[in-house]
Each structure stands twice: as structure tokens, then as C-alpha cells.
Coordinates of C-alpha atoms in Angstrom, one line a residue:
Chain A
M1 CA 53.1 158.7 211.2
T2 CA 54.7 155.3 211.1
D3 CA 58.4 154.7 210.4
V4 CA 57.7 153.4 206.9
Q5 CA 55.6 156.5 205.8
N6 CA 58.3 158.7 207.0
L7 CA 60.9 156.8 205.0
E8 CA 58.6 156.7 202.0
E9 CA 58.2 160.5 202.1
R10 CA 61.9 161.1 202.5
F11 CA 62.6 158.6 199.5
Q12 CA 60.0 160.4 197.3
A13 CA 61.7 163.9 198.6
K14 CA 64.8 162.7 197.4
I15 CA 63.5 161.6 194.0
D16 CA 61.6 164.9 193.4
A17 CA 64.9 166.8 194.2
E18 CA 66.4 164.7 191.4
Q19 CA 68.7 163.0 193.7
K20 CA 69.9 159.3 192.6
I21 CA 68.7 156.4 194.7
E22 CA 72.0 154.3 195.5
P23 CA 72.0 150.4 196.3
K24 CA 72.3 151.0 200.0
D25 CA 69.7 153.7 200.3
W26 CA 66.3 152.7 201.8
M27 CA 63.8 152.1 199.0
P28 CA 60.1 150.9 199.0
E29 CA 60.0 147.1 198.3
K30 CA 57.9 147.8 195.4
Y31 CA 60.5 150.1 193.9
R32 CA 63.2 147.4 194.2
K33 CA 61.0 144.8 192.7
T34 CA 60.1 147.0 189.7
L35 CA 63.6 147.8 189.0
I36 CA 64.5 144.1 189.3
R37 CA 61.9 143.2 186.7
Q38 CA 62.7 146.2 184.4
I39 CA 66.6 145.7 184.6
S40 CA 66.7 142.0 184.3
Q41 CA 64.2 142.2 181.3
H42 CA 66.5 144.7 179.7
A43 CA 69.6 142.6 180.4
H44 CA 67.8 139.4 179.1
S45 CA 66.7 141.4 175.9
E46 CA 70.4 142.2 175.1
V47 CA 71.4 138.8 175.6
V48 CA 68.5 137.1 173.5
G49 CA 68.9 139.8 171.1
M50 CA 72.4 138.6 170.1
L51 CA 70.6 135.6 168.6
P52 CA 68.8 137.2 165.6
E53 CA 71.8 139.4 164.7
G54 CA 74.3 136.5 165.4
N55 CA 72.4 134.6 162.8
W56 CA 74.0 136.6 160.1
I57 CA 77.6 137.1 161.2
T58 CA 78.7 134.0 159.3
R59 CA 76.9 135.1 156.2
A60 CA 77.7 138.9 156.3
P61 CA 78.2 140.2 152.8
N62 CA 81.6 141.6 153.2
L63 CA 84.4 141.8 155.6
R64 CA 83.7 145.1 156.7
R65 CA 80.0 144.4 157.5
K66 CA 81.2 141.2 159.3
A67 CA 83.6 143.1 161.6
I68 CA 80.9 145.7 162.3
L69 CA 78.3 143.2 163.0
L70 CA 80.7 141.2 165.4
A71 CA 81.4 144.3 167.2
K72 CA 77.9 145.4 167.5
V73 CA 76.8 141.9 168.8
Q74 CA 79.7 141.9 171.2
D75 CA 78.5 145.2 172.3
E76 CA 75.1 143.8 173.3
A77 CA 76.9 140.9 175.4
G78 CA 78.7 143.7 177.3
H79 CA 75.3 145.6 177.9
G80 CA 73.9 142.2 179.2
L81 CA 76.8 142.3 181.6
Y82 CA 76.5 145.9 182.8
L83 CA 72.7 145.2 183.3
Y84 CA 73.0 141.9 185.1
S85 CA 75.4 143.7 187.5
A86 CA 73.0 146.7 187.9
C87 CA 70.5 143.9 188.8
E88 CA 72.9 142.3 191.4
T89 CA 73.2 145.7 193.3
L90 CA 69.4 145.3 194.2
G91 CA 70.1 142.0 196.0
V92 CA 69.4 139.3 193.1
S93 CA 72.2 137.1 191.9
R94 CA 73.0 136.8 188.2
E95 CA 72.4 133.1 188.4
Q96 CA 68.9 133.6 189.8
T97 CA 68.2 136.2 187.3
I98 CA 69.4 133.9 184.2
D99 CA 67.5 131.0 185.8
D100 CA 64.3 133.1 185.4
L101 CA 65.0 133.7 181.8
L102 CA 65.7 130.2 181.2
S103 CA 62.7 128.9 182.7
G104 CA 60.5 131.3 180.8
K105 CA 59.5 133.0 184.0
A106 CA 61.2 136.2 183.0
K107 CA 60.3 138.3 179.8
Y108 CA 62.5 140.0 177.2
S109 CA 61.9 142.3 174.6
S110 CA 59.3 140.6 172.3
I111 CA 60.9 142.1 169.3
F112 CA 63.6 139.4 169.4
N113 CA 61.1 136.7 168.8
Y114 CA 60.7 137.8 164.9
P115 CA 63.1 136.2 162.7
T116 CA 66.1 137.7 160.7
L117 CA 65.3 136.5 157.2
T118 CA 67.4 138.4 155.0
W119 CA 70.5 140.7 155.3
A120 CA 68.2 143.7 155.0
D121 CA 67.2 142.6 158.6
I122 CA 70.3 143.3 160.1
G123 CA 69.8 146.9 158.8
A124 CA 66.4 147.2 160.0
I125 CA 67.2 145.9 163.5
G126 CA 69.8 148.4 163.7
W127 CA 67.8 151.3 162.3
L128 CA 64.6 150.5 163.8
V129 CA 64.8 148.2 166.7
D130 CA 68.0 149.9 168.2
G131 CA 66.5 153.2 167.2
A132 CA 63.3 152.5 169.1
A133 CA 65.4 151.3 172.2
I134 CA 67.5 154.5 172.1
M135 CA 64.3 156.4 172.7
N136 CA 63.8 154.6 175.8
Q137 CA 67.5 154.4 176.9
V138 CA 68.1 157.9 176.4
M139 CA 65.3 158.7 178.9
L140 CA 66.7 156.0 181.3
C141 CA 70.0 158.0 181.5
R142 CA 68.2 160.1 184.0
T143 CA 66.2 157.3 185.8
S144 CA 66.2 157.5 189.5
Y145 CA 68.2 154.5 190.4
G146 CA 71.9 155.5 190.3
P147 CA 73.5 152.1 188.9
Y148 CA 70.9 151.8 186.2
A149 CA 71.2 155.3 185.0
R150 CA 75.1 155.1 184.9
A151 CA 74.9 151.8 183.0
M152 CA 72.6 153.4 180.5
V153 CA 74.9 156.3 179.8
R154 CA 77.4 154.0 178.4
I155 CA 74.8 151.9 176.5
C156 CA 73.4 154.9 174.8
K157 CA 76.9 155.7 173.3
E158 CA 77.1 152.4 171.7
E159 CA 73.5 152.1 170.7
S160 CA 73.6 155.3 168.8
F161 CA 76.7 153.6 166.6
H162 CA 74.4 150.6 166.3
Q163 CA 71.5 152.8 164.8
R164 CA 73.8 154.7 162.5
Q165 CA 75.3 151.2 161.2
G166 CA 71.8 149.8 160.6
Y167 CA 70.5 153.0 158.9
E168 CA 73.7 152.8 156.6
I169 CA 72.9 149.3 155.7
M170 CA 69.6 150.2 154.7
A171 CA 70.8 153.1 152.8
V172 CA 73.1 151.3 150.6
L173 CA 70.6 148.5 150.1
A174 CA 68.0 151.2 149.1
K175 CA 70.2 152.6 146.4
G176 CA 71.5 149.2 145.2
T177 CA 70.0 146.6 142.7
P178 CA 66.4 146.4 142.5
E179 CA 66.5 143.1 144.2
Q180 CA 68.6 145.0 147.1
K181 CA 66.0 147.6 147.3
E182 CA 63.2 145.1 147.4
M183 CA 64.9 143.2 150.3
A184 CA 65.1 146.5 152.2
Q185 CA 61.8 147.3 151.8
D186 CA 60.4 144.1 152.8
A187 CA 62.6 144.2 155.8
L188 CA 61.1 147.6 156.7
N189 CA 57.5 146.2 156.1
R190 CA 58.2 143.3 158.5
W191 CA 59.9 145.2 161.2
W192 CA 58.2 148.6 161.4
W193 CA 55.0 147.3 163.4
P194 CA 56.9 145.2 165.8
S195 CA 59.4 148.0 166.4
L196 CA 56.4 150.5 167.4
M197 CA 55.1 147.7 169.6
M198 CA 58.6 147.9 171.6
F199 CA 57.3 151.0 173.3
G200 CA 54.7 148.8 175.1
P201 CA 51.0 149.2 175.5
T202 CA 49.4 152.5 175.1
D203 CA 49.2 154.8 178.1
A204 CA 45.7 153.9 178.7
N205 CA 46.6 150.3 179.1
S206 CA 49.9 150.4 180.8
P207 CA 49.7 148.8 184.1
H208 CA 53.1 149.9 185.6
S209 CA 53.4 153.3 184.2
A210 CA 51.8 155.6 186.8
E211 CA 54.0 154.5 189.7
S212 CA 56.9 154.3 187.6
M213 CA 56.5 157.9 186.6
K214 CA 56.0 158.9 190.1
W215 CA 59.4 157.1 191.0
K216 CA 61.1 158.8 188.1
I217 CA 62.2 155.2 186.8
K218 CA 60.2 156.2 183.6
R219 CA 60.3 159.8 182.8
Q220 CA 58.2 159.8 179.6
S221 CA 55.2 158.0 178.6
N222 CA 54.9 155.0 176.1
D223 CA 52.8 156.9 173.7
E224 CA 55.2 160.1 173.7
L225 CA 58.3 158.1 173.1
R226 CA 56.6 156.1 170.3
Q227 CA 55.3 159.3 168.7
T228 CA 58.7 160.8 168.9
F229 CA 60.2 157.8 167.3
I230 CA 57.7 157.8 164.3
D231 CA 58.2 161.6 163.7
R232 CA 62.1 160.9 163.4
T233 CA 62.2 157.7 161.6
V234 CA 59.4 158.5 158.8
Q235 CA 61.8 161.2 157.8
Q236 CA 64.9 158.9 157.6
A237 CA 62.9 156.5 155.5
E238 CA 62.0 159.2 153.1
V239 CA 65.7 160.3 152.7
I240 CA 66.6 156.8 151.5
G241 CA 63.6 156.3 149.5
L242 CA 61.8 153.5 151.4
T243 CA 58.2 153.6 152.2
I244 CA 56.7 153.2 155.8
P245 CA 54.1 150.4 155.6
D246 CA 51.3 152.4 157.0
P247 CA 48.5 153.7 154.5
K248 CA 47.3 156.0 157.5
L249 CA 50.6 158.1 158.0
K250 CA 50.1 161.5 157.4
W251 CA 51.9 164.7 158.5
N252 CA 49.6 166.9 160.8
E253 CA 50.6 170.6 160.3
A254 CA 48.7 171.7 163.2
T255 CA 50.3 168.9 166.1
Q256 CA 53.5 168.9 164.2
H257 CA 53.4 165.3 164.4
Y258 CA 52.6 162.4 162.2
E259 CA 49.2 160.8 162.3
W260 CA 49.3 157.0 162.0
G261 CA 47.6 153.8 161.9
E262 CA 46.6 151.1 164.6
I263 CA 48.9 148.6 166.1
D264 CA 47.7 144.9 165.9
W265 CA 47.6 144.5 169.6
T266 CA 46.3 140.9 169.2
E267 CA 49.8 140.2 167.5
F268 CA 51.5 142.0 170.5
N269 CA 49.7 139.9 173.1
N270 CA 50.4 136.8 171.2
V271 CA 54.1 137.3 170.8
V272 CA 54.3 138.4 174.6
A273 CA 52.3 135.4 175.5
G274 CA 54.9 133.2 173.8
N275 CA 53.4 132.6 170.5
G276 CA 55.7 134.7 168.3
P277 CA 57.4 133.2 165.3
C278 CA 60.7 132.4 167.2
N279 CA 59.8 132.5 170.9
K280 CA 60.5 128.8 171.3
E281 CA 63.8 128.8 169.2
R282 CA 65.1 131.8 171.2
L283 CA 64.5 130.1 174.7
A284 CA 65.8 126.8 173.4
A285 CA 68.9 128.3 172.1
R286 CA 69.6 130.1 175.5
N287 CA 68.8 126.8 177.3
K288 CA 71.1 124.8 175.1
A289 CA 74.2 127.3 175.5
H290 CA 73.5 127.3 179.2
A291 CA 73.2 123.4 179.6
E292 CA 76.3 122.8 177.2
G293 CA 78.3 125.3 179.0
A294 CA 77.7 123.8 182.5
W295 CA 80.8 121.7 182.7
V296 CA 82.9 124.7 181.5
R297 CA 81.5 126.9 184.5
E298 CA 81.8 124.0 186.8
A299 CA 85.4 123.2 185.9
A300 CA 86.0 127.1 186.2
L301 CA 84.6 127.2 189.8
A302 CA 86.5 124.1 190.7
H303 CA 89.8 125.5 189.4
A304 CA 89.1 128.7 191.4
A305 CA 88.3 127.1 194.6
K306 CA 91.6 124.6 194.4
K307 CA 93.7 127.9 193.5
A308 CA 92.4 129.8 196.4
K309 CA 93.1 126.9 198.7
K310 CA 96.6 126.6 197.4
E311 CA 97.0 130.3 198.0
K312 CA 95.7 130.0 201.6
V313 CA 98.0 127.2 202.4
A314 CA 101.0 128.9 200.8
A315 CA 100.1 132.1 203.0
Chain B
M1 CA 108.2 130.3 140.6
S2 CA 108.3 134.1 140.5
H3 CA 108.9 136.2 143.7
Q4 CA 105.7 137.8 143.2
D5 CA 103.6 134.5 143.0
A6 CA 105.4 133.1 146.0
L7 CA 104.6 136.2 148.2
F8 CA 101.0 136.2 146.8
T9 CA 100.7 132.4 147.9
Y10 CA 102.5 132.9 151.2
T11 CA 100.3 135.9 152.3
L12 CA 97.2 134.4 151.3
R13 CA 98.1 131.5 153.4
L14 CA 98.6 134.0 156.3
A15 CA 95.3 135.5 155.7
D16 CA 93.0 132.4 155.2
D17 CA 94.1 130.8 158.5
L18 CA 92.8 134.2 160.3
L19 CA 89.8 134.5 158.4
I20 CA 88.6 130.7 158.7
L21 CA 89.5 130.9 162.5
S22 CA 87.5 133.9 162.6
H23 CA 84.6 132.4 161.2
R24 CA 84.6 129.3 163.4
L25 CA 85.0 131.6 166.5
S26 CA 82.2 133.8 165.2
E27 CA 79.8 130.8 165.4
W28 CA 80.0 131.0 169.2
C29 CA 78.6 134.3 169.2
G30 CA 75.4 134.2 171.4
H31 CA 75.9 130.6 172.3
G32 CA 78.9 130.8 174.6
P33 CA 79.2 128.9 178.0
I34 CA 79.1 132.0 179.8
L35 CA 78.6 135.8 178.8
E36 CA 82.2 136.7 179.4
E37 CA 83.4 134.1 176.9
D38 CA 80.7 135.4 174.2
I39 CA 82.8 138.5 174.7
A40 CA 86.3 137.0 174.7
L41 CA 85.6 134.9 171.4
T42 CA 84.0 137.7 169.6
N43 CA 87.0 139.8 170.5
R44 CA 89.3 137.2 169.3
A45 CA 87.1 136.8 166.0
L46 CA 87.6 140.6 165.7
D47 CA 91.2 140.5 166.1
H48 CA 91.8 137.6 163.4
I49 CA 89.4 139.3 161.0
G50 CA 91.0 142.7 161.4
E51 CA 94.5 141.1 160.7
A52 CA 93.1 139.0 157.7
R53 CA 91.6 142.2 156.1
N54 CA 95.1 143.9 156.1
L55 CA 96.6 140.8 154.7
Y56 CA 94.2 140.5 151.8
T57 CA 94.7 144.1 150.9
Y58 CA 98.3 143.4 150.7
V59 CA 97.7 140.2 148.8
G60 CA 95.6 142.1 146.2
Q61 CA 98.2 144.8 145.9
V62 CA 100.9 141.9 145.4
E63 CA 99.0 140.3 142.6
G64 CA 98.1 143.6 141.0
K65 CA 94.9 142.6 139.1
G66 CA 92.8 144.8 141.4
R67 CA 91.3 142.4 143.7
D68 CA 90.3 143.7 147.0
E69 CA 90.0 142.2 150.3
D70 CA 86.3 140.9 149.6
D71 CA 87.1 139.5 146.2
L72 CA 89.7 137.4 147.9
A73 CA 87.4 136.2 150.7
Y74 CA 84.4 135.7 148.9
L75 CA 85.1 135.0 145.3
R76 CA 87.6 132.1 145.8
N77 CA 86.6 128.3 145.8
E78 CA 87.5 125.5 148.1
R79 CA 90.8 124.6 146.2
Q80 CA 92.1 128.2 146.3
F81 CA 91.8 128.8 150.2
L82 CA 95.2 127.8 151.5
N83 CA 94.6 127.7 155.4
T84 CA 95.7 124.8 157.6
K85 CA 93.2 122.1 158.3
L86 CA 93.4 123.0 161.9
V87 CA 91.5 126.3 161.7
E88 CA 88.4 124.8 159.7
Q89 CA 87.9 122.0 162.2
P90 CA 84.4 122.3 163.8
N91 CA 84.1 124.1 167.2
G92 CA 83.0 120.8 169.1
D93 CA 82.6 121.4 172.8
Y94 CA 84.3 124.2 174.3
A95 CA 87.5 122.2 175.1
H96 CA 87.9 121.5 171.3
T97 CA 87.4 125.2 170.6
I98 CA 90.0 126.1 173.3
V99 CA 92.6 123.6 172.2
R100 CA 92.4 124.5 168.3
S101 CA 92.8 128.0 169.5
L102 CA 95.8 127.3 171.9
L103 CA 97.4 125.2 169.0
F104 CA 97.1 128.2 166.6
D105 CA 97.9 130.8 169.1
A106 CA 101.1 128.9 170.1
Y107 CA 102.1 129.2 166.5
H108 CA 100.8 132.5 165.4
L109 CA 102.5 134.4 168.3
P110 CA 106.2 133.5 167.5
L111 CA 105.1 133.7 163.9
A112 CA 104.0 137.4 164.1
E113 CA 107.0 138.3 166.4
A114 CA 109.3 136.7 163.5
L115 CA 107.2 138.5 160.8
T116 CA 107.9 141.8 162.5
K117 CA 111.8 141.4 161.4
S118 CA 110.7 140.4 157.7
T119 CA 112.4 142.3 154.8
D120 CA 109.0 142.9 153.6
A121 CA 107.9 146.0 155.2
Q122 CA 104.2 145.6 154.8
L123 CA 104.2 142.1 156.3
A124 CA 106.4 143.4 159.1
A125 CA 104.0 146.1 159.8
I126 CA 100.8 144.0 159.8
A127 CA 102.6 141.6 162.1
A128 CA 103.8 144.4 164.5
K129 CA 100.0 145.0 165.0
A130 CA 99.2 141.5 165.6
V131 CA 101.7 140.8 168.1
K132 CA 100.0 142.3 171.1
E133 CA 96.7 140.6 170.2
A134 CA 98.3 137.3 169.7
Q135 CA 100.0 137.6 173.3
Y136 CA 96.5 137.9 174.7
H137 CA 95.1 135.1 172.6
V138 CA 97.9 132.7 174.1
K139 CA 96.9 133.9 177.6
H140 CA 93.2 133.3 177.0
S141 CA 93.5 130.0 175.7
S142 CA 96.2 128.6 178.0
D143 CA 94.3 130.0 180.9
W144 CA 91.2 128.1 180.0
L145 CA 93.0 125.0 179.3
I146 CA 94.6 124.9 182.8
R147 CA 91.4 125.6 184.4
F148 CA 89.8 122.6 182.4
C149 CA 92.7 120.4 183.5
D150 CA 92.6 121.5 187.2
G151 CA 88.8 121.9 187.2
T152 CA 86.8 118.4 187.2
E153 CA 87.3 115.1 185.9
E154 CA 84.9 115.8 183.1
S155 CA 86.8 118.9 182.1
H156 CA 90.0 117.3 182.2
R157 CA 88.9 114.3 180.2
R158 CA 87.3 116.5 177.6
A159 CA 90.5 118.6 177.3
Q160 CA 92.6 115.4 176.8
E161 CA 90.3 114.3 174.1
A162 CA 90.2 117.5 172.1
L163 CA 94.0 117.5 172.4
D164 CA 94.2 113.9 171.0
N165 CA 91.8 114.8 168.2
L166 CA 93.2 118.0 167.0
W167 CA 97.1 117.3 167.3
T168 CA 97.2 115.8 163.9
Y169 CA 96.3 119.0 162.3
T170 CA 99.3 120.8 163.7
G171 CA 101.5 119.4 160.9
D172 CA 100.0 121.8 158.5
L173 CA 101.4 124.8 160.4
F174 CA 104.9 123.9 159.8
V175 CA 105.2 122.7 156.3
M176 CA 108.1 124.3 154.5
D177 CA 107.4 123.8 150.7
E178 CA 109.0 125.5 147.8
V179 CA 106.9 128.8 148.3
H180 CA 108.1 129.0 151.8
Q181 CA 111.7 128.2 151.0
Q182 CA 112.0 130.8 148.5
L183 CA 110.7 133.6 150.8
L184 CA 113.0 132.4 153.6
K185 CA 115.9 132.7 151.3
A186 CA 114.7 136.4 150.8
G187 CA 114.3 137.1 154.5
I188 CA 110.6 137.4 154.1
A189 CA 109.2 134.3 155.6
P190 CA 110.6 133.0 159.0
D191 CA 112.3 129.6 159.3
L192 CA 109.5 127.4 160.6
T193 CA 111.7 125.0 162.5
K194 CA 112.2 128.1 164.9
I195 CA 108.7 128.8 165.0
K196 CA 108.0 125.1 165.7
A197 CA 110.7 125.2 168.5
A198 CA 108.7 128.4 170.0
F199 CA 105.4 126.5 169.5
D200 CA 106.6 123.3 171.3
A201 CA 108.0 125.3 174.3
T202 CA 104.8 127.2 174.8
V203 CA 102.6 124.0 174.2
D204 CA 104.9 121.8 176.5
K205 CA 104.6 124.5 179.4
V206 CA 101.0 124.7 179.2
L207 CA 100.6 120.8 178.9
A208 CA 102.7 120.3 181.9
E209 CA 101.0 123.0 184.1
A210 CA 97.6 121.4 182.7
T211 CA 98.8 117.8 183.3
L212 CA 97.6 116.8 180.0
K213 CA 99.7 114.2 177.8
R214 CA 101.2 115.6 174.7
P215 CA 100.2 113.3 171.7
T216 CA 103.0 111.8 169.8
D217 CA 103.6 113.4 166.4
G218 CA 102.3 110.3 164.5
F219 CA 100.5 110.7 161.2
M220 CA 100.2 114.4 160.7
A221 CA 97.3 115.8 158.5
T222 CA 98.7 118.2 155.8
G223 CA 97.6 119.3 152.5
G224 CA 95.7 122.6 153.6
R225 CA 98.5 124.9 152.2
Q226 CA 98.0 123.3 148.8
G227 CA 94.4 123.8 149.0
K228 CA 93.6 120.1 150.0
H229 CA 91.1 120.6 152.9
S230 CA 88.8 118.7 155.0
E231 CA 85.4 118.5 154.0
H232 CA 84.3 121.1 156.4
L233 CA 85.7 124.1 154.5
G234 CA 83.2 123.8 151.6
F235 CA 80.3 124.4 154.1
I236 CA 82.2 127.3 155.6
L237 CA 82.6 128.9 152.1
A238 CA 79.0 128.1 151.1
E239 CA 77.8 129.8 154.2
M240 CA 80.3 132.7 154.1
Q241 CA 80.1 133.6 150.5
Y242 CA 76.3 133.2 149.9
L243 CA 75.3 136.7 149.5
Q244 CA 78.3 137.6 147.1
R245 CA 77.6 134.5 145.0
A246 CA 73.7 135.0 144.9
Y247 CA 73.9 138.7 144.0
P248 CA 77.2 139.1 141.8
G249 CA 78.5 142.6 141.7
A250 CA 76.2 144.1 144.2
E251 CA 77.5 146.8 146.7
W252 CA 76.8 146.2 150.5

């Protein structure tokens, strides 16, 4: 047996025994790469996700909603920070990770390439998008890589507040004026299918899934998580009197699950490939902020260097 | 002017400054120079909006006509807003945003401290809550200004430009008109000459450390307290009030 085989066996045994992998532990290069890809995508999603919601902060309909939305988008920035830090424990700098986003090399959740057209979209994002994200994130609290799992525990607490505030926005709109109810239904119609796409390709077409399950990075399959989300959300829609835009939706007594229609995978592939409604705008906004902030970051670094030099001379 | 009218106007001035500055800071959300600053600016926007909400609620009580915080924020027009021209100035580059904040913070902190001793118990209580936040705000904006000035040639130049551009708008902060005089006599509002002295001390200290030149008090742009604003305010309100105006009476 070679040394690497031996190490891999010990690594897998540790995972099978539900022990966390920590930054200084030996890990297969592919495990490290998979995590870097996944955590950085997650971090980018938090940061890019600030844009569609930030779009409504200055137009929030009352002061309470404005404060809640500000706090929520601030949370997303915080999640981005923890996740960039978790990524750094795998040996890749935040600058490098961010450069990959800005150049278009790294991906982020495609859901944020859809526009927030009305105030109800802020409700729909909280309810559906954060709701779908939580399904994944609750699972990730038990992921095998320690820093990622720990970041996720904190993120989950905040995300569940996000989901509730989104649902509350929708509930208020749904029992509001006819125009408000129409706004809420329209948002549900536009966000429902993209939210289901957030769980990724079907298990049969998911290229990274088997290995991720073996390494317990992932612990439930895309299709399982998607089904749980649907079962939960359909009932929530009924409670507030909104209709899920899927004519094939039907409760199946035997399986105790909802049957549902077909995701438009052509749309999914298009958005992933960069042809969603806002892909260009989102990347352009991040690049603009980065470029316009360059002199600020340079100034901060120059000041820190001068200060350190002065302190050294004084000492 | 009745005492009630004076207190209404004065409290509205305090609230409008905070709401409009919060609005400007929130425009940065998602577009900051570094993620930590997105968080810091959002934090500040939240602090300001929190204090503004308390003040608006109190304004509504003083007025006694049943207006709540949202009626006051969303259903008044340009001429009825009484914030200083300083806070409505556009964000510009990050130096403008930081300098605008520092000039406001250097006024807001001593103001909040003084208001804790106001004979108006409600204003004193709201101010007491704001003091700690305001201390952090001064630290945040002055730390950045010092960084800019000690940083690179470009950052130093940008900071000086921002200071030169925004200085004129500090005039509005210290106007003591009839409304103010009346409340000063009643021990409700502080003496703004004292607030100005504290403002000067903070600003001079930061500018000295930052090696920036303090602009001279030449022509000072005033009028905000009387609802005579720059052209920027109308656009802020058009954006902020859009939903309340488009769907009158709806609950959100």
C-alpha cells in the first residue's frame, strides 16, 4: 500500500466516524479543491445576493421594513466574510477568490441573476430563495469540513430570520389591496421555478454529487432537498392564499409528498452559462465597486504599512 | 410661536437629518470599497434610522394629530423636510462619504451628549441611546480620514477635495433661529455655539492628525432648516416615498 492510499483510508475512516476535518489535517487534493469551489461559490452568492435586495433598500415602503432589509443585507455581507475566511483556511487568499468572481471564472448562485422588479420580490426572495438556501445550509451545518460547518451554524440562525421576514412580507401583501395581492402572486410566479433550480441538477445529472456524498461534504441529494422544500412551501403558500405556479402540483397520499411539474432545464443552463436577465449587470456592479474602491484599499494598506514602520522604529 | 410648534419643528429637524443621512449611506450597500465597509456603513445607516424612528414617533406625539413615523417620513414634501443640506449631498467617492459623515458626526456626538441633559425627558432618553453609537461613528469616520491622508497621494488629494467641497454645508448645522432660541430658553435644545466649539475641537484634532487644511468659513450654505434644500433632496424623496405615494393607504 502506498503512503497516499494509507492517508486516504485514514481520512475516509475519520469522515465515516463523523469526525470533522480541520485545516491542518491531511486531505485529498480533490477534497480541498471541491471545498474551495463550493465555499467560494457560496461566499460569492452572499455578496452578489446583496445586489438584488439592496436594489430596494432606498425604496422600502416603511421605516420598519427599511430597517429590516438593511439588517438582512448586512447579514449577507457578514456571511460573505465568514465564508471567504473559511476559504482562506484551505490556502486560497480572499483577493484571489474575489478576483475569480470578478473575472467571471468563479460561479455564484444563478438565482441572483434574476431582477427584483417589485417590492414583493423582496418578500419572495426571503421566503423562497432564503427558504431554499436554508435547506442546503442546515445540511451543511453537519458537513465534514470543520470551518465550513461552524460558519454555517451561525449563518443558519440568521437565514431563518430572513426566511420569516420574507414570508411575512408576502403574507401582508396577500391580504392587502387587490393590487398588492397581485404583486405578491406575480412575484411568486416569477421566483418559484428559479428557486427550485437552486437545488442544482437532478441527481442523475449532478456531476459532483457522488464524491461529495462519500466525503460527507453533502449529506442529502439535490432531489431530496428539493422535494422537502416543495412539501414545506406549498403549504405555506396555501396559508396565505397564494397559488404555486405549477398546474401539475398534486398531493400524493401514498408517498406523502407533492408531485410536481418539470423544471425548464434550458433556462437553468442558459442562466448558468451567463445568459440570465441580470448576469452582466451583477458582474458589472461588482467590478465597478471593486475598481472604484481600489484607491481606498491602497490607502488603507499604505497607512497600515507606515504605521507598522513607525511602531517598529519606536520600539 | 407656540411651544408645541417649536418642539415639533425642532424634533423634526433632528429626525430628518438622520433619515436622509441614513438613506445616503444605505445607497452604498452592496457597492462598498471593501466588504467590511459595506457592513460598517449599513450599521451606521441602521443606527441613524433607529434614532430617526424614535424621534418621528415623538414628533407625532408632540403634534397630536395621529401621524406616525411613516406618515412623517413618507408623506411630507420637499419643503417640509428640515434636514441640513450637508446630509443630502450625494455620496460621491468614498472620501466624500467619509468627510460628510465626519462633519455630521463631529456635530451629532456633542449634540446627543448635550440633549441627554435636555429638560424634555423624551428627547433626553432618545439621545442617551444615541451617544454610544455616535462615539463609534466619530471613530469610524475619523479613522478613515486619517488613513486617507496618511495613505497615498491620491487618497490625500481626494480627502482634501471632499473637505473643500463639503465644508460650506456645515453652516446649516449651527443656525440658531427663533425656533431654536425658544427651546434653548426652555432648556430643551442646547446652545449651538457650544456644540460648534466641540465640533471645531474634534474636526481640528482629526484634520491636524490627517494633515488636511481646514477650509475657511467663507460663504456657508444654509436654508435646510427652513426647508430650502439643494436639488438633490427631491430625488431622494421621489425614490424613498415611491411606494407610499403609488399605493395610498396600503399596509406593508
